[in-house]
Amino acid sequence: MALQSVAISRRHSSITTKADPLGMRPMPVNRFRCMSANKGTTHTQESKVEIEAWHEAVKKMAVSALAAATVVTSTGIALPQEAQAGMLAADPVKNANALLRYALPIDNKPIRKIQKELEQISEDLRIPGSKSLGTVGKRIKYAASMLDKEEKNVRASFAPDSVKQGDEAIEKLRNGLNEFKTLVEAEDKQEVPIKQQEVLGYVGDIEQAMVKGFPFEVPSEYSNLPQLKGRASLEMKIKFKDLREDNATGGVMQIVVDGYNAPVSAGDFVDLARRGFYDGMEIQRADGFVVQTGKPADGEGFEENGTVRRIPFEVMVEGDSTPVYEETLEDNGRFNEQPVLPFNAFGTLAMARSEFEANSASSQVFFLLKESELTPTGSNLLDGRYAVFGYITEGADLLKEMQVGDIIEYCKVTKGLENLQAPKQ
């Protein structure tokens, strides 16, 4: 397999692992105009568009006119002529930690209201100066009042073995909200986002205490694969092959993978990290759209007993109790539905696969660098076509500096390894 590339259409979108260096096949002339990264030729031999001109043109396009131009970057990304860009959802969630909180399998309206109110502070802070602090103060007051009023209902949702942790988190949240009020009253706007994330962390701890075991049975046909029955945290350290801006030599990223919604995909990644599979591996693609790695030097994916371990396509849809397996949402006729783990955050982590085979993933993974013109939050062409299983929660900006040939010094599990279930023989 060569490095991966992307071909996006209304009916077809691929982060691929094909031998074709572009991972693309010529599309019918009456449906697509697609520029190749190879010498700038087009499949239809129509007018060539330079990358720089493309970026300028896309910036000027209104969302409703996105389908009028079909242009491609050097990554091989194509937009179909007849594609229509839908309206974005109101206030889509883009923060990785918030996405992970909302993805927890719980049902407690009071804590969700508190969470939503505190997360909305991020939007309030976009108003310049101190004008936003009045609204921020009202949100904190609402959250504190809701906690006092609904504490009994919140506690009633705790799992029996997590009551102590939940109670401790409630107390930390209450104290944190009081400190937050004082900070806002002092009009210390710079400290507001720091305190906001702190109290939201306590909200997340409360919500985690509500999870009562693993929420569903993974189909028995995947029992021969490692599965993550919960969540795990990992640390990935990158060493640049040469100095970057400000003489940077590399950095560290913190990753959370979600087995509640993608147990097989997340289990595969955690198992490989546990084995040290990614240690010393190079970054194999870094083009401003995705950062990719995971292809071993001597094969297409991770091999056991001479056979490549294949991971089925897996996506949990909002409102479902179990993931969809082996079919993309498009193939399943559900392309308008929303995954629980969407490609909303910078640094979304997903499985790479062959272009036309949904169940060909193995060890290759990619991080998405948000390109809003092509993958607008809440209305992008990757959701439901690729299996998201985690997010970078700290250090995602490192992705912007990565280049092909940079080294993963290590990728290690720091928390949640006990949730990894070994394959059944």
Coordinates of C-alpha atoms in Angstrom, one line a residue, residues 151-417:
E151 CA -28.1 17.0 43.1
K152 CA -30.4 14.2 44.3
N153 CA -31.3 13.3 40.7
V154 CA -27.7 13.5 39.6
R155 CA -26.6 11.2 42.4
A156 CA -29.4 8.7 41.5
S157 CA -27.7 8.1 38.2
F158 CA -24.4 7.0 39.6
A159 CA -23.3 3.4 39.0
P160 CA -23.3 1.5 42.3
D161 CA -19.5 1.1 42.3
S162 CA -18.8 4.8 41.4
V163 CA -20.9 6.6 44.0
K164 CA -17.8 7.7 46.0
Q165 CA -16.0 9.1 42.9
G166 CA -19.3 10.8 41.8
D167 CA -19.8 12.5 45.1
E168 CA -16.2 13.7 45.2
A169 CA -16.7 15.2 41.7
I170 CA -19.9 16.9 42.7
E171 CA -18.1 18.6 45.6
K172 CA -15.2 19.7 43.4
L173 CA -17.7 21.1 40.8
R174 CA -19.6 23.0 43.5
N175 CA -16.3 24.5 44.9
G176 CA -15.1 25.2 41.4
L177 CA -18.2 27.1 40.4
N178 CA -17.9 29.3 43.5
E179 CA -14.3 30.1 42.6
F180 CA -15.5 30.7 39.0
K181 CA -18.0 33.3 40.2
T182 CA -15.3 35.1 42.1
L183 CA -13.0 35.1 39.1
V184 CA -15.7 36.6 36.9
E185 CA -16.6 39.2 39.4
A186 CA -12.9 40.3 39.4
E187 CA -13.2 40.6 35.6
D188 CA -10.2 38.4 35.0
K189 CA -11.2 37.3 31.5
Q190 CA -7.9 35.7 30.7
E191 CA -8.5 33.1 33.5
V192 CA -12.1 32.4 32.5
P193 CA -11.3 29.7 29.8
I194 CA -8.9 28.0 32.1
K195 CA -11.4 27.8 34.9
Q196 CA -14.1 26.8 32.5
Q197 CA -12.2 23.7 31.4
E198 CA -11.4 22.9 35.0
V199 CA -15.1 22.8 36.0
L200 CA -16.1 21.0 32.8
G201 CA -13.5 18.4 33.8
Y202 CA -15.4 17.8 37.0
V203 CA -18.7 17.6 35.0
G204 CA -17.0 14.9 32.9
D205 CA -16.0 13.0 36.1
I206 CA -19.6 13.1 37.3
E207 CA -20.8 11.8 34.0
Q208 CA -18.2 9.1 33.9
A209 CA -19.5 7.9 37.3
M210 CA -22.9 7.4 35.7
V211 CA -21.7 4.8 33.3
K212 CA -23.0 1.4 34.4
G213 CA -20.8 -1.2 32.8
F214 CA -20.4 -1.7 29.1
P215 CA -23.6 -0.7 27.2
F216 CA -23.9 -3.5 24.6
E217 CA -22.7 -6.8 23.3
V218 CA -20.1 -6.7 20.6
P219 CA -21.1 -9.2 17.8
S220 CA -19.6 -12.6 18.5
E221 CA -17.9 -12.7 15.1
Y222 CA -15.4 -10.1 16.3
S223 CA -14.4 -12.0 19.4
N224 CA -11.1 -12.9 17.8
L225 CA -10.2 -9.2 17.8
P226 CA -9.0 -7.1 20.8
Q227 CA -11.9 -4.9 22.2
L228 CA -11.8 -1.9 24.4
K229 CA -14.7 -2.1 26.9
G230 CA -14.5 1.5 28.0
R231 CA -12.0 4.3 27.4
A232 CA -8.3 4.6 27.4
S233 CA -5.8 7.5 27.4
L234 CA -2.5 7.4 25.4
E235 CA 0.5 9.6 25.0
M236 CA 2.3 10.0 21.7
K237 CA 5.7 11.7 21.5
I238 CA 6.8 13.0 18.2
K239 CA 10.4 13.8 17.2
F240 CA 10.8 16.1 14.2
K241 CA 13.5 15.1 11.7
D242 CA 14.7 18.7 11.6
L243 CA 14.1 21.9 13.5
R244 CA 10.7 23.7 13.0
E245 CA 9.4 27.1 13.9
D246 CA 11.0 28.5 17.1
N247 CA 13.6 25.7 16.9
A248 CA 11.0 23.1 18.0
T249 CA 12.2 19.6 18.0
G250 CA 8.9 17.8 18.5
G251 CA 6.3 17.4 21.2
V252 CA 3.7 15.3 23.0
M253 CA 0.0 14.7 22.2
Q254 CA -2.5 13.2 24.6
I255 CA -5.2 11.0 23.0
V256 CA -8.4 9.5 24.4
V257 CA -10.0 6.6 22.5
D258 CA -13.6 5.7 23.0
G259 CA -14.4 2.0 23.4
Y260 CA -18.0 2.8 24.4
N261 CA -18.8 3.7 20.8
A262 CA -16.0 2.0 18.8
P263 CA -14.8 -1.0 20.9
V264 CA -13.2 -2.9 18.0
S265 CA -11.4 0.0 16.4
A266 CA -10.2 1.5 19.7
G267 CA -9.3 -2.0 20.9
D268 CA -7.1 -2.5 17.9
F269 CA -5.3 0.8 18.4
V270 CA -4.7 0.3 22.1
D271 CA -3.5 -3.3 21.6
L272 CA -1.0 -2.1 19.0
A273 CA 0.2 0.7 21.2
R274 CA 0.6 -1.8 24.1
R275 CA 2.8 -3.9 21.9
G276 CA 4.9 -0.9 20.9
F277 CA 3.9 -1.2 17.3
Y278 CA 4.0 2.5 16.6
D279 CA 7.2 3.2 18.5
G280 CA 9.9 4.4 16.1
M281 CA 7.4 4.5 13.1
E282 CA 7.6 7.4 10.7
I283 CA 4.8 9.9 9.9
Q284 CA 3.9 8.7 6.4
R285 CA 1.6 11.4 5.2
A286 CA 1.3 15.1 6.3
D287 CA -0.3 17.3 3.7
G288 CA -2.4 19.8 5.6
F289 CA -5.5 17.6 5.4
V290 CA -4.5 14.6 7.4
V291 CA -1.5 13.2 9.3
Q292 CA -1.2 9.5 8.8
T293 CA 0.9 6.6 10.1
G294 CA 0.7 2.9 10.8
K295 CA 2.0 1.2 7.7
P296 CA 4.8 -1.2 8.6
A297 CA 7.8 -1.3 6.3
D298 CA 7.2 -4.9 5.3
G299 CA 3.5 -5.1 4.8
E300 CA 0.1 -3.5 4.6
G301 CA -0.9 -3.8 8.3
F302 CA -0.3 -5.5 11.5
E303 CA 0.4 -9.2 11.0
E304 CA -0.2 -12.1 13.4
N305 CA 0.9 -15.6 12.3
G306 CA 1.5 -14.4 8.8
T307 CA -2.0 -12.9 8.4
V308 CA -2.9 -9.2 8.4
R309 CA -5.4 -8.4 11.2
R310 CA -8.4 -6.8 9.6
I311 CA -10.7 -4.5 11.5
P312 CA -14.4 -4.1 10.4
F313 CA -15.9 -0.7 9.7
E314 CA -17.6 0.4 12.9
V315 CA -19.7 3.5 13.7
M316 CA -22.2 4.3 16.4
V317 CA -25.1 6.5 15.2
E318 CA -26.9 8.9 17.5
G319 CA -30.0 7.2 18.9
D320 CA -28.7 3.7 18.3
S321 CA -27.8 1.2 21.1
T322 CA -25.2 -0.7 19.1
P323 CA -22.7 0.3 16.4
V324 CA -23.2 -0.3 12.7
Y325 CA -20.7 -2.8 11.4
E326 CA -19.2 -3.6 8.0
E327 CA -21.2 -1.0 6.1
T328 CA -20.7 2.7 5.8
L329 CA -23.7 4.8 6.7
E330 CA -23.9 5.7 3.0
D331 CA -24.0 2.0 2.0
N332 CA -26.5 1.4 4.8
G333 CA -28.9 4.1 3.5
R334 CA -28.3 6.3 6.6
F335 CA -26.0 8.9 5.2
N336 CA -28.0 11.8 6.7
E337 CA -27.7 10.5 10.2
Q338 CA -25.0 11.7 12.7
P339 CA -22.3 9.5 14.2
V340 CA -21.8 9.8 18.0
L341 CA -18.1 10.4 17.2
P342 CA -18.0 12.9 14.4
F343 CA -15.1 14.5 12.5
N344 CA -15.8 17.8 14.3
A345 CA -12.5 18.3 16.2
F346 CA -9.1 19.2 15.0
G347 CA -7.2 16.0 15.6
T348 CA -10.0 13.6 15.2
L349 CA -8.5 10.0 15.1
A350 CA -9.9 7.4 12.6
M351 CA -9.1 4.2 10.9
A352 CA -7.6 4.3 7.4
R353 CA -8.7 1.7 4.9
S354 CA -8.7 0.7 1.2
E355 CA -10.7 2.9 -1.0
F356 CA -13.5 0.5 -2.0
E357 CA -13.4 -1.9 0.9
A358 CA -14.9 -0.8 4.2
N359 CA -13.5 -3.7 6.2
S360 CA -9.9 -3.5 5.2
A361 CA -8.5 -1.4 8.1
S362 CA -5.7 -2.8 10.1
S363 CA -3.0 -0.6 11.7
Q364 CA -3.0 2.5 9.6
V365 CA -4.7 5.5 11.3
F366 CA -5.0 9.2 10.5
F367 CA -5.6 12.5 12.3
L368 CA -7.9 15.0 10.5
L369 CA -6.7 18.6 10.3
K370 CA -9.9 20.5 10.0
E371 CA -10.3 22.0 6.5
S372 CA -13.6 23.8 7.0
E373 CA -14.3 24.4 3.3
L374 CA -14.3 20.7 2.6
T375 CA -15.2 19.2 6.0
P376 CA -17.5 21.8 7.7
T377 CA -18.3 20.8 11.2
G378 CA -21.7 19.1 11.3
S379 CA -22.0 18.7 7.5
N380 CA -18.8 17.1 6.2
L381 CA -18.3 14.2 3.8
L382 CA -16.2 12.0 6.1
D383 CA -18.8 11.3 8.9
G384 CA -20.2 7.8 8.5
R385 CA -17.6 6.8 5.9
Y386 CA -14.6 6.4 8.2
A387 CA -14.5 4.9 11.7
V388 CA -13.6 7.5 14.2
F389 CA -12.5 6.1 17.5
G390 CA -10.8 8.9 19.4
Y391 CA -9.6 12.5 19.7
I392 CA -6.4 14.4 20.6
T393 CA -7.3 16.1 23.9
E394 CA -4.0 18.0 24.4
G395 CA -1.2 19.0 22.0
A396 CA -3.2 18.8 18.8
D397 CA -1.4 21.9 17.4
L398 CA 1.6 19.7 17.0
L399 CA -0.2 18.2 13.9
K400 CA 0.3 21.5 12.0
E401 CA 4.1 21.1 12.3
M402 CA 4.4 17.5 11.4
Q403 CA 6.1 16.4 8.2
V404 CA 6.6 13.1 6.4
G405 CA 9.6 11.4 8.0
D406 CA 9.1 12.7 11.5
I407 CA 9.3 9.9 14.1
I408 CA 6.9 8.6 16.7
E409 CA 9.3 8.0 19.6
Y410 CA 6.6 6.2 21.4
C411 CA 2.8 5.8 21.7
K412 CA 2.0 4.4 25.1
V413 CA -1.2 3.7 27.1
T414 CA -1.3 5.8 30.2
K415 CA -4.8 5.0 31.5
G416 CA -7.5 2.4 30.8
L417 CA -5.4 -0.6 29.8

